CSV table of C-alpha atoms and ligand atoms in Angstrom, one decimal:
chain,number,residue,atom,x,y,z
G,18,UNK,CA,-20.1,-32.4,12.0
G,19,UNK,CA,-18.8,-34.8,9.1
G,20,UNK,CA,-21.7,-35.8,6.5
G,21,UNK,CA,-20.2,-36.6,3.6
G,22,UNK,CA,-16.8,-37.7,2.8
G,23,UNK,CA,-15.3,-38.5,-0.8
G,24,UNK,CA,-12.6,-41.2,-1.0
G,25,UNK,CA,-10.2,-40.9,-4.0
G,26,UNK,CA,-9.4,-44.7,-4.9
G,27,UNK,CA,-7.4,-44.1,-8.7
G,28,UNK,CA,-5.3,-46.9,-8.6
G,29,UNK,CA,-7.7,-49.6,-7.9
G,30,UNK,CA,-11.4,-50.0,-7.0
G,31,UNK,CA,-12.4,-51.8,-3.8
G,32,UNK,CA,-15.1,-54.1,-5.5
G,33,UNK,CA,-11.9,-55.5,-7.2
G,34,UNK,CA,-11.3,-58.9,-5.0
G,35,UNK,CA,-8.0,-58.9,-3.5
G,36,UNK,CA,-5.3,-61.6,-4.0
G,37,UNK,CA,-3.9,-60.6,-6.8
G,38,UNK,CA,-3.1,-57.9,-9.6
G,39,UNK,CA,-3.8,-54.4,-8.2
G,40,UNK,CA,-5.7,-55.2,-5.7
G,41,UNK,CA,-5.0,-56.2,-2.3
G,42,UNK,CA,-4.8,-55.1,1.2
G,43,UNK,CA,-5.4,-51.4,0.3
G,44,UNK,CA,-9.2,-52.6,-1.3
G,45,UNK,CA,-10.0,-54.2,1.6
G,46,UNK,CA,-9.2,-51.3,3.9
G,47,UNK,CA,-11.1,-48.6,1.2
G,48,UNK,CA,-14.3,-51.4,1.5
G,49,UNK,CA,-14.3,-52.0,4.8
G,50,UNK,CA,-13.4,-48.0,6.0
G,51,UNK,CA,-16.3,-47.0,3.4
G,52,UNK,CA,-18.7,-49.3,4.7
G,53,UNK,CA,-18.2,-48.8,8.5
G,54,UNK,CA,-18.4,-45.2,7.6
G,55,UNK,CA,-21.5,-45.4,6.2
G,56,UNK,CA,-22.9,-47.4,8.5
G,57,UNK,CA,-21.8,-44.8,11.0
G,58,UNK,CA,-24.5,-42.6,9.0
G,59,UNK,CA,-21.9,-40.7,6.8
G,60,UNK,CA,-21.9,-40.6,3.4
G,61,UNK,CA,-19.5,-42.1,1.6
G,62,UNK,CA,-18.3,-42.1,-2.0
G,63,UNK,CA,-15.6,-44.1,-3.7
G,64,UNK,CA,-14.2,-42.6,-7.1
G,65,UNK,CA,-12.1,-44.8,-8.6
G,66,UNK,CA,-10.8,-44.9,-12.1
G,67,UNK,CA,-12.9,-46.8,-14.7
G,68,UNK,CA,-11.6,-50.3,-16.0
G,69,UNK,CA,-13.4,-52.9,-18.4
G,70,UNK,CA,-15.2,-54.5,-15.2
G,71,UNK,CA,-18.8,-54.5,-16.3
G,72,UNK,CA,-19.9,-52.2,-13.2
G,73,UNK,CA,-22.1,-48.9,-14.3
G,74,UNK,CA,-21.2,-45.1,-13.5
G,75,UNK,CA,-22.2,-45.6,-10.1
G,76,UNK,CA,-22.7,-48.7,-8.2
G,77,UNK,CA,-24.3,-48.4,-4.5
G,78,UNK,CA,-22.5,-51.0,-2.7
G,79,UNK,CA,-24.5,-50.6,0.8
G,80,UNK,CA,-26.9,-47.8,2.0
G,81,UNK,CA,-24.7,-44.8,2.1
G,82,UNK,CA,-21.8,-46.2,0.5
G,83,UNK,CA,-21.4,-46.0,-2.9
G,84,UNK,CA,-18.6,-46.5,-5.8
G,85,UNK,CA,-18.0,-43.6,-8.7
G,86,UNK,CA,-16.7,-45.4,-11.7
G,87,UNK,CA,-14.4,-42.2,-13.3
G,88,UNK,CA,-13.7,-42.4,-17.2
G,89,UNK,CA,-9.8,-41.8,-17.1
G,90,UNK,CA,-8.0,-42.3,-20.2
G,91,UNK,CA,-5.0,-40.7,-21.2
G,92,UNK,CA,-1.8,-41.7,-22.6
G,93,UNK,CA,0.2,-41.7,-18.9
G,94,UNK,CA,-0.1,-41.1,-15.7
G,95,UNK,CA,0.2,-37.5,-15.6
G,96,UNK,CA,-2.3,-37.2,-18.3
G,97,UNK,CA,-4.9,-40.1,-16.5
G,98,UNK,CA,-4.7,-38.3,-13.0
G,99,UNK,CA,-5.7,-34.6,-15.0
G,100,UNK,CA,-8.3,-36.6,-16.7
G,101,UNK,CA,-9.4,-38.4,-13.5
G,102,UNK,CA,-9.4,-35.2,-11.4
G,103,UNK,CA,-11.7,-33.0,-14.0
G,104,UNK,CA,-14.0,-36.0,-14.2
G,105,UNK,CA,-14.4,-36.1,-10.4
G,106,UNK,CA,-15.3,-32.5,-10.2
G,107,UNK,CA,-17.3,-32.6,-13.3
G,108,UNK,CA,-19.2,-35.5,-11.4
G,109,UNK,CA,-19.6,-33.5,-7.8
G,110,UNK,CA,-21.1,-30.3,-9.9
G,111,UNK,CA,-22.9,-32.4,-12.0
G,112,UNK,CA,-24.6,-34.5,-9.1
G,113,UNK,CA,-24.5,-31.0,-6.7
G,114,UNK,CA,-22.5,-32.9,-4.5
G,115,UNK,CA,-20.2,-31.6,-1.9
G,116,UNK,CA,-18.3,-33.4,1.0
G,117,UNK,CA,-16.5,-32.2,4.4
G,118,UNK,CA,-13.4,-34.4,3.9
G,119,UNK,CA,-11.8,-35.6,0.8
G,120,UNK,CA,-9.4,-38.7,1.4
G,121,UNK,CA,-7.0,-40.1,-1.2
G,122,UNK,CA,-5.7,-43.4,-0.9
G,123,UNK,CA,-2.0,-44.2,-2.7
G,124,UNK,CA,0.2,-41.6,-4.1
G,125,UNK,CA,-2.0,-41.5,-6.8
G,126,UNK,CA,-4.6,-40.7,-5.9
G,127,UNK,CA,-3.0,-38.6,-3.1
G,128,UNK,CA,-1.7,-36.2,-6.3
G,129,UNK,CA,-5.3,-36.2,-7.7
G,130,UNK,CA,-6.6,-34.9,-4.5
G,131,UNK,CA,-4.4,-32.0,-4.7
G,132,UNK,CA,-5.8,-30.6,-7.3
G,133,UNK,CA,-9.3,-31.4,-6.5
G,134,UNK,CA,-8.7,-29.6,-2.8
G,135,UNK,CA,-9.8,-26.1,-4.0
G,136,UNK,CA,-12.6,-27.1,-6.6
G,137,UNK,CA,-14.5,-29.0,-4.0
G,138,UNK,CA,-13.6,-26.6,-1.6
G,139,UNK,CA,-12.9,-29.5,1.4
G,140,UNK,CA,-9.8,-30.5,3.5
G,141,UNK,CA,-7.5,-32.9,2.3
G,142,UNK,CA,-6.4,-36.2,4.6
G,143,UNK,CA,-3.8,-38.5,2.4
G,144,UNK,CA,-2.7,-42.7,3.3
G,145,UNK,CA,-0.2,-43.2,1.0
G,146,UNK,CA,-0.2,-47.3,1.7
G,147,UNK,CA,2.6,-48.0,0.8
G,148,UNK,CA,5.7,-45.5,-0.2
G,149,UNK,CA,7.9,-45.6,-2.8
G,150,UNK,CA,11.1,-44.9,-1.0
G,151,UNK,CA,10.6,-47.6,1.5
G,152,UNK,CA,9.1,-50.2,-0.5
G,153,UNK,CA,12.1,-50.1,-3.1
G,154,UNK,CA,14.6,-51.2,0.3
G,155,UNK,CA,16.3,-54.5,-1.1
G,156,UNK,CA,12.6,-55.6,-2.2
G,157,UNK,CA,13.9,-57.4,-5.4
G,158,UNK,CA,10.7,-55.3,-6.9
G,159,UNK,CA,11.6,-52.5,-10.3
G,160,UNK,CA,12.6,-49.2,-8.7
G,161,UNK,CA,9.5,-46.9,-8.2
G,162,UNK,CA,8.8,-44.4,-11.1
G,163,UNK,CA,10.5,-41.2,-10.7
G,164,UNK,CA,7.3,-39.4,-11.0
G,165,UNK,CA,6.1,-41.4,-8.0
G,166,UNK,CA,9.2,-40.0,-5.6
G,167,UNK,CA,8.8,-36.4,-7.2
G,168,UNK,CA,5.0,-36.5,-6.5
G,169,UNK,CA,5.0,-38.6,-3.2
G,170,UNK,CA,7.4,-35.8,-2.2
G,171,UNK,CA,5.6,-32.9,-3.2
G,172,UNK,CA,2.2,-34.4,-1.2
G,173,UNK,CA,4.0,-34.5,1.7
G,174,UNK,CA,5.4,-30.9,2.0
G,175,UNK,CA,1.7,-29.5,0.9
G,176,UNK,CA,-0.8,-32.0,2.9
G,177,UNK,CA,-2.6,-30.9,5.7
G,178,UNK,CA,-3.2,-34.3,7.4
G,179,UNK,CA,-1.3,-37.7,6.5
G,180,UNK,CA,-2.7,-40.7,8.2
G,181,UNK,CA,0.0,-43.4,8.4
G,182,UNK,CA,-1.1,-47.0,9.1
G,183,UNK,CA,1.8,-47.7,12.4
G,184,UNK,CA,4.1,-45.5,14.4
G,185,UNK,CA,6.8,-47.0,11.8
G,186,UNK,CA,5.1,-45.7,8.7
G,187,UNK,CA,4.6,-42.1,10.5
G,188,UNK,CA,8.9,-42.4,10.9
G,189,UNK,CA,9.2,-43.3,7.5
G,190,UNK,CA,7.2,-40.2,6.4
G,191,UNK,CA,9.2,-38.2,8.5
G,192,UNK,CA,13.0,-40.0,7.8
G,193,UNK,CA,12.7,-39.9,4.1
G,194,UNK,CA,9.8,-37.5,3.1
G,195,UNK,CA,10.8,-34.8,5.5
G,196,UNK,CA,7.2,-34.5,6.5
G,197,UNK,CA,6.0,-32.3,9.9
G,198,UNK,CA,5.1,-34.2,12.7
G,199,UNK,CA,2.0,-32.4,13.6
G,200,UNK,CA,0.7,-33.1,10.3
G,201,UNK,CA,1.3,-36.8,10.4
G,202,UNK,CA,-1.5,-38.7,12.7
G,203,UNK,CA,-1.9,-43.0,13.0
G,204,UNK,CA,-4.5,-45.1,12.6
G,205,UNK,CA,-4.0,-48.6,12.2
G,206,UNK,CA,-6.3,-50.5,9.8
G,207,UNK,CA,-8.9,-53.4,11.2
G,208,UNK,CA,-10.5,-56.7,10.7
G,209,UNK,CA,-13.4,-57.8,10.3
G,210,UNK,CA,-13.9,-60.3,13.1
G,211,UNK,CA,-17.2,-61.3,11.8
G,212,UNK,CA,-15.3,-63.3,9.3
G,213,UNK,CA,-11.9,-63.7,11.0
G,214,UNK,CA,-12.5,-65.8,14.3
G,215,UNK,CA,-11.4,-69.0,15.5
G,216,UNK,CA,-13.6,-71.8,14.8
G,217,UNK,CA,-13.2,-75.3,13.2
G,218,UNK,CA,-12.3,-76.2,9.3
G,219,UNK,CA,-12.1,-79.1,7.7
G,220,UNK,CA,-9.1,-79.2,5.3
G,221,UNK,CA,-10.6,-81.5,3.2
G,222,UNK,CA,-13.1,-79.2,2.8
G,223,UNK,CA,-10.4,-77.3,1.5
G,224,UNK,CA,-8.6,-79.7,-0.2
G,225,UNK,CA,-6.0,-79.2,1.7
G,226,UNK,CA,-3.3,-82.4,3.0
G,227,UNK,CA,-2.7,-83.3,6.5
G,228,UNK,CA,0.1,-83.1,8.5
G,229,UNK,CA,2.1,-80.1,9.8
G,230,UNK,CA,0.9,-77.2,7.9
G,231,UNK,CA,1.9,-73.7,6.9
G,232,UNK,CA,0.8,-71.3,4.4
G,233,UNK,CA,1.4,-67.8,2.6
G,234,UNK,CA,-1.8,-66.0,1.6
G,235,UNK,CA,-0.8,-62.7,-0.6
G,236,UNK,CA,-0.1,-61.2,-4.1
G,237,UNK,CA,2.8,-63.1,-5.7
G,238,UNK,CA,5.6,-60.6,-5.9
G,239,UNK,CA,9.2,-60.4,-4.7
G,240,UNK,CA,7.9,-58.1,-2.1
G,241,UNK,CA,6.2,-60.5,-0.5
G,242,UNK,CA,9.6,-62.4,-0.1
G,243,UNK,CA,7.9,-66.1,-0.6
G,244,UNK,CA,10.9,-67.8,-1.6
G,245,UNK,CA,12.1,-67.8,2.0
G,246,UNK,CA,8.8,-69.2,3.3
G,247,UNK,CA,9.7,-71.9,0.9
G,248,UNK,CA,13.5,-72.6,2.0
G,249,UNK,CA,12.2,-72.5,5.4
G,250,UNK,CA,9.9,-75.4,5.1
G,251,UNK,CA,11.7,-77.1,2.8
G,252,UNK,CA,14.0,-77.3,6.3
G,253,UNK,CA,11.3,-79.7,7.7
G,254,UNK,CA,10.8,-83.1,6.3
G,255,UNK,CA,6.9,-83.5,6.5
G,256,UNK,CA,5.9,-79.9,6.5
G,257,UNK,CA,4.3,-78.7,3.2
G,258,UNK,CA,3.4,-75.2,2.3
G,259,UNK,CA,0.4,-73.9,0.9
G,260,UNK,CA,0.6,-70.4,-1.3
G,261,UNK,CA,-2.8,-68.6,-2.1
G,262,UNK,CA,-2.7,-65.7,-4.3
G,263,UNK,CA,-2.1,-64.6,-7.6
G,264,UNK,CA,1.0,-62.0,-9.7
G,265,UNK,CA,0.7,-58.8,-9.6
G,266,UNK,CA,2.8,-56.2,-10.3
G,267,UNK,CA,5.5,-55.8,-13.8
G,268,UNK,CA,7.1,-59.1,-12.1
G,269,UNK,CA,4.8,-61.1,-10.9
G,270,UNK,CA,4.1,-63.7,-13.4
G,271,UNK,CA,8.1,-64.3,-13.7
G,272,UNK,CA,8.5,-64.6,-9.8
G,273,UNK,CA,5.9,-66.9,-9.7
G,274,UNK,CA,7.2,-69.0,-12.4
G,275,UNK,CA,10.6,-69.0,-10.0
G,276,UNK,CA,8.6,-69.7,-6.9
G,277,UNK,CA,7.5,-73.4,-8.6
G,278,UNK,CA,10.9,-74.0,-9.9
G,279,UNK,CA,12.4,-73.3,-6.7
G,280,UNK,CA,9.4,-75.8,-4.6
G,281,UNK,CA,10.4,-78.2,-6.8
G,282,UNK,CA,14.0,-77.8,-6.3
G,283,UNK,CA,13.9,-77.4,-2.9
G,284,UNK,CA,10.4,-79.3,-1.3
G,285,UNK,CA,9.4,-81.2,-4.3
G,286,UNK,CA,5.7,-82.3,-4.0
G,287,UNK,CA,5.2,-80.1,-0.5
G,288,UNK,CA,4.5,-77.0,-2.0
G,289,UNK,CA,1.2,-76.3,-3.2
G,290,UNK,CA,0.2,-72.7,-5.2
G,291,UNK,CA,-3.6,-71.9,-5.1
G,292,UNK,CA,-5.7,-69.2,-7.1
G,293,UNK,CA,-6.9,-65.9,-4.9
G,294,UNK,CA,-9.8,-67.1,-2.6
G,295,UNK,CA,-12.1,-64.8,-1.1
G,296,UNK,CA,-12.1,-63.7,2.2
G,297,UNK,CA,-14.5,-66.0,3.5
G,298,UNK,CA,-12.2,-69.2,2.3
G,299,UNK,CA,-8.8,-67.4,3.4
G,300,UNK,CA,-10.9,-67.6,6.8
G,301,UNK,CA,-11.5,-71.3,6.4
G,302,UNK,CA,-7.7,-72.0,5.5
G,303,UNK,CA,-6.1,-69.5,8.3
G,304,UNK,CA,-8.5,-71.7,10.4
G,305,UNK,CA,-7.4,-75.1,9.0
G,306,UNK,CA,-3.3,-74.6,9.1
G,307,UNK,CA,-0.6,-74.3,11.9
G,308,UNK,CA,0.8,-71.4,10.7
G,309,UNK,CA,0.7,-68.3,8.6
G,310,UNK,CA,4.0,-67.2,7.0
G,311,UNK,CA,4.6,-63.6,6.7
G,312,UNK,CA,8.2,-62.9,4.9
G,313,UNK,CA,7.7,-59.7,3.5
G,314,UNK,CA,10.6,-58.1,2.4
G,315,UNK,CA,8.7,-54.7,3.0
G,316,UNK,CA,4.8,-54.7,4.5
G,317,UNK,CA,3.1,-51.4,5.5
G,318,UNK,CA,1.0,-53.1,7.6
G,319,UNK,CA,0.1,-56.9,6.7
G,320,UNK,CA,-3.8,-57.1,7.0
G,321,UNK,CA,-2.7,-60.7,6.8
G,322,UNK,CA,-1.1,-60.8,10.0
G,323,UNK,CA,-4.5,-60.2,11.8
G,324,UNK,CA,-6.5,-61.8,10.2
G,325,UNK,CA,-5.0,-65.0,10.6
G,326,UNK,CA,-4.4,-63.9,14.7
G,327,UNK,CA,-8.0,-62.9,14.7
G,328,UNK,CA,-9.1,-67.2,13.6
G,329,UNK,CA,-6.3,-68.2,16.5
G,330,UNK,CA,-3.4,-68.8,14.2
G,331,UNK,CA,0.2,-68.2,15.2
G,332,UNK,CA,1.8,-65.7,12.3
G,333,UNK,CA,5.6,-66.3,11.9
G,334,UNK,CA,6.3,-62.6,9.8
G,335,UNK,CA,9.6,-60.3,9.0
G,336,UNK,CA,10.6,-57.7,11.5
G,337,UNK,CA,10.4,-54.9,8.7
G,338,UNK,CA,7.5,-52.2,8.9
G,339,UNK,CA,4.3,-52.3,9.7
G,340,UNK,CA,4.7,-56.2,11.2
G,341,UNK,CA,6.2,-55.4,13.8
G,342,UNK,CA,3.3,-53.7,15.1
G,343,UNK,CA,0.6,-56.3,13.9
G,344,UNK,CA,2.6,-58.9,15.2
G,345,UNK,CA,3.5,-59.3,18.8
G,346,UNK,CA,6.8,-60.9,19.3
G,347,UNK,CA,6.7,-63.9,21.5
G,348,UNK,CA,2.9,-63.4,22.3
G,349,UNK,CA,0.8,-64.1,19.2
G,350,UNK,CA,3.7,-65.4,16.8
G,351,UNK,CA,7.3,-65.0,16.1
G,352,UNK,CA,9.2,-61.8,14.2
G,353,UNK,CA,12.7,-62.8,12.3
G,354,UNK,CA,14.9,-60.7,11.5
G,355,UNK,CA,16.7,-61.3,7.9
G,356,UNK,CA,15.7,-64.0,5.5
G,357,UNK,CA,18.1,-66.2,6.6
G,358,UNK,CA,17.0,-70.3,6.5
G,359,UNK,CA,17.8,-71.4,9.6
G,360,UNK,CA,16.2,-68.7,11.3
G,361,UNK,CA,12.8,-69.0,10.0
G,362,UNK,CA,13.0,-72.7,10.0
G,363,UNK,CA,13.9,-72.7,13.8
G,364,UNK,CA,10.5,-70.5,14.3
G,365,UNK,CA,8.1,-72.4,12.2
G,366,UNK,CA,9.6,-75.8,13.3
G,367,UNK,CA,8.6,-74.7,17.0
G,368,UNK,CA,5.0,-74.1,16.4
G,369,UNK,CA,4.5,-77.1,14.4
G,370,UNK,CA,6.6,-79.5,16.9
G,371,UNK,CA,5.3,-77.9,20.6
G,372,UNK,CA,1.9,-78.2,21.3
G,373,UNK,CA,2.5,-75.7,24.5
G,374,UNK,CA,4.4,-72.8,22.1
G,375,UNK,CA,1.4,-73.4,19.8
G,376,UNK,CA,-1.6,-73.2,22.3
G,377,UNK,CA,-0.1,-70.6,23.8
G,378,UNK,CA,1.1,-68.3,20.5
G,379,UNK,CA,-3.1,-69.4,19.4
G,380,UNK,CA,-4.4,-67.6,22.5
G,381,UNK,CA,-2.3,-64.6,22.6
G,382,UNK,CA,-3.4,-63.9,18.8
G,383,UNK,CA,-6.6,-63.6,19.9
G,384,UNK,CA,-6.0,-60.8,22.0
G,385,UNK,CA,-3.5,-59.3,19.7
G,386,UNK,CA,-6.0,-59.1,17.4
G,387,UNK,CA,-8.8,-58.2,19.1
G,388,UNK,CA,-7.7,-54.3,19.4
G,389,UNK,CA,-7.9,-54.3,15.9
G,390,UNK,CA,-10.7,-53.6,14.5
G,391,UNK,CA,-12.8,-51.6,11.3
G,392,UNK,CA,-15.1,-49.5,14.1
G,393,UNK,CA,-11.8,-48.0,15.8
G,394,UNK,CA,-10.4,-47.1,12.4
G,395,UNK,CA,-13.4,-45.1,11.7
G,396,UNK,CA,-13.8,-43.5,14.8
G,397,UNK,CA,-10.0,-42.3,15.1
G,398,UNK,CA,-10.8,-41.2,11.1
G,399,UNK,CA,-13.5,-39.5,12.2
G,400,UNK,CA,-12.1,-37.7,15.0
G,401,UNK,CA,-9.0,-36.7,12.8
G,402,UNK,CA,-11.9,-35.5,10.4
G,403,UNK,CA,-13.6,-33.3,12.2
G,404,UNK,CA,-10.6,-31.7,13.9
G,405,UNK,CA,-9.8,-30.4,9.9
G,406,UNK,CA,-13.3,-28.8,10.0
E,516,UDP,N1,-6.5,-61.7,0.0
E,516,UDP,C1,-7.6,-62.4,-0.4
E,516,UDP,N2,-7.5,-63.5,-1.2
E,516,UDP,C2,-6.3,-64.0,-1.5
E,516,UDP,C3,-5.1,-63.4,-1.1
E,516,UDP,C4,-5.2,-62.2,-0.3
E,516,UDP,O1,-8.7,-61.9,0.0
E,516,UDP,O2,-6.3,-65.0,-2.2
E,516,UDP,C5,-6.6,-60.6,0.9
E,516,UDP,C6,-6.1,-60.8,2.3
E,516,UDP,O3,-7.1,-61.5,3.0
E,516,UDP,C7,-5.9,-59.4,2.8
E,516,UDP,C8,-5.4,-58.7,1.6
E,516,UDP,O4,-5.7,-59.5,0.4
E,516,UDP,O5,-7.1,-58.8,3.3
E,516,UDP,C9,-3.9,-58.5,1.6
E,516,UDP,O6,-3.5,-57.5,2.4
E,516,UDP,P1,-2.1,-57.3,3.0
E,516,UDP,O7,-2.1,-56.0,3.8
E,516,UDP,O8,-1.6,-58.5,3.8
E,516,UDP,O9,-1.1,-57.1,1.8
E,516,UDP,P2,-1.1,-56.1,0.5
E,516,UDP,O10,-2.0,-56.6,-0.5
E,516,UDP,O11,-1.6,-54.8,1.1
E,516,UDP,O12,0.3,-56.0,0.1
C-alpha cells in the first residue's frame, strides 16, 4: 500500500511557471503528478533545490501535497547534488519522515536519489525527461556536460525502475543507455482538460490579429527548432505567426535575438514574440489560432501537442521523439519529417486554406487527446509503485 511518496525535483521547482528559463514541461508534469497524487490520498512531497524565490522551507501547495525548499549551495554540480542529498535526509530525520517510493525527476536529480536510496530506506523509480544523448542529435543546443553522460549512464545500469514518457523514449534508454528492458516501464504524461478544452476566444481579447493564424508556445531555444516555424509561414502571404515564451537555456537569449532578425528578414511585420503566459491564457490562444506549430528538433514528449489537441486545435509537429506519439498523423494534425520549407509550408498552408482538413484535423484532436490525461498517469505510477514494494 503506497502512503507516502517523495519526489526529487533538483533542477527546477514546480511552482516555478513554465515558459521559460528552467522551467517548462517537466514542472508542469511534477505539479500536476504531485497534485493528482495527493488527491488520490497519498502524500506527496516535492524537494527541490532552494533559489532566491521568496517561498519558505516548506510551502503546502494543496492538502497532501507539499514543496521542500532544500538549501543547496556548493561550488558545482557534484558538490550541489552532495549538499542537496544530505539536506534531504537531514530534512526526513529531522521531520521523522519516511516514504514508500522515492521518485527523481532529471538526471539530476535522478543521481541525488541514488544516494538517498539506502538512507531513506525506499525504492527508487527515475524519469529522466529528457536525455543527454538524444537531445544533443543535430539540436543546434551546447553538447551536454560530460558529467551528465557519465552520470545519466551510471543511473541507468543501477536503477531499479525507469519510467519513460513514450515507447520511443523507453528505445532510446535501451539504444544508447544500454538499459534492461524489464526495468524500463511507460507512462505517458497528461493534461489537464479542465483547462485545455475547446471553447470560444476572442483574439482581441488576446491582442491577437486576424486572419490565418499559427503560433509556437515554448521555451526559446534551438531545441525548439522555431526558425523553421518561421520560414514556413513566411511561405504564406497573409499568415502571421505568434511565438509565446521566453530563453532559456546558455543560448537562449542569442537565439532569440536571431529568431527577430530572421522574422524580419523573412515575414517582416507577421511575426509577433510574446512573454510566457500562464496556462490559463496559452488555453485562450490554442483556442483562438488555426494552428499550433511544433518543430522541435528533439521533444521527449511535447505537453504542447495535447494541450492544444485537447482545445480542438490541429498541431502541425516534427516526426522526432516523443511527437510522434502525442501526435496522430493524419488524424489530429500533421508530422514532417526534416525542417525542410516547403514541407512544412505545404502542411500549415492546408489547415489554414481547407475548411474540411481543418474541421476534420479539430475533431480528431479531441479524441487524440482525450486518452491523455493526469488521473491515468497516476494510476499507471501507482501501479508501477506498488509492484517495487
Ligand atoms: N508553457 C506555459 N507558458 C508559456 C510557454 C509554455 O505555461 O508561455 C507551458 C506549456 O503550456 C507546457 C510547458 O510549458 O505545459 C511546455 O512543455 P513541453 O513538454 O511542450 O516542452 P518542454 O518545456 O518540456 O521542453
Amino acid at each position: 500500500m503506497i502512503e507516502r511518496v517523495a519526489f526529487f525535483s533538483v533542477h527546477t521547482s514546480p511552482l516555478a511557471a513554465p515558459g521559460s528559463g528552467d522551467a517548462g514541461g517537466m514542472n508542469v508534469y511534477v505539479d500536476s503528478v504531485a497534485r493528482t497524487l495527493a488527491a488520490m490520498g497519498i502524500a506527496v512531497d516535492v524537494f527541490t533545490a532552494r533559489v532566491d524565490d521568496g517561498f519558505g522551507e516548506e510551502t503546502e501547495v494543496a492538502p497532501g501535497y507539499r514543496v521542500v525548499h532544500i538549501e543547496a549551495p556548493g561550488r558545482d554540480r557534484a558538490e550541489r547534488i552532495g549538499v542537496y542529498a544530505e539536506g534531504v535526509a537531514a530534512w526526513a530525520i529531522r521531520h521523522q519522515a519516511s516514504y514508500d517510493i522515492i521518485h527523481s525527476h532529471y538526471w539530476l536529480s535522478a543521481w541525488a536519489g541514488v544516494l538517498l536510496e539506502e538512507p531513506l530506506q525506499a525504492p527508487l523509480v527515475i524519469s529522466f525527461h529528457t536525455l543527454g544523448r538524444v537531445r544533443d542529435v543535430g539540436s543546434g543546443e551546447p553538447p551536454p556536460p560530460l558529467l551528465r553522460l557519465a552520470a545519466e549512464t551510471e543511473v541507468v545500469a543501477r536503477a531499479g525502475c525507469i519510467v519513460a514518457s513514450t515507447p520511443a523514449e523507453a528505445a532510446d534508454l535501451m539504444e544508447h543507455y544500454a538499459a534492461k528492458p524489464e526495468r524500463v516501464c511507460v507512462s505517458p504524461p497528461g493534461v489537464d482538460h479542465g483547462v485545455f478544452h475547446p471553447g470560444a476566444a476572442r483574439r482581441s481579447d488576446l491582442g491577437l490579429p486576424g486572419g490565418p493564424l499559427a503560433a509556437v508556445v515554448g521555451r526559446v531555444q534551438p531545441l525548439k527548432g522555431i526558425d523553421v516555424a518561421i520560414e514556413a509561414i513566411a511561405g504564406i502571404a497573409d499568415a502571421r505567426l505568434v511565438v509565446v515564451g521566453g530563453p532559456s537555456g546558455e543560448v537562449g537569449d542569442r537565439e532569440q535575438d536571431h529568431l527577430r532578425t530572421l522574422a524580419d528578414d523573412l515575414a517582416p511585420g507577421r511575426v509577433d514574440f510574446l512573454p510566457p503566459m500562464s496556462h490559463d491564457a496559452v488555453a485562450d490562444l490554442y483556442r483562438s489560432v488555426d494552428v499550433v506549430l511544433i518543430p522541435s528538433r528533439a521533444e521527449s514528449f511535447g505537453l504542447v501537442a495535447v494541450e492544444a489537441q485537447a482545445c480542438g486545435t490541429p498541431v502541425v509537429a516534427s516526426r522526432v521523439g516523443g511527437l510522434a506519439f502525442s501526435v496522430a498523423d493524419g488524424e489530429s494534425g500533421y508530422l514532417v519529417d526534416g525542417n525542410d520549407n516547403a514541407d512544412w509550408t505545404k502542411r500549415v498552408l492546408a489547415i489554414l486554406t481547407d475548411d474540411v482538413v481543418s474541421t476534420k484535423l479539430s475533431a480528431g484532436a479531441i479524441v487524440h487527446s482525450s486518452g491523455f490525461s493526469w488521473n491515468v498517469t497516476a494510476a499507471r505510477l501507482l501501479e508501477l509503485y506498488q509492484g517495487l514494494v
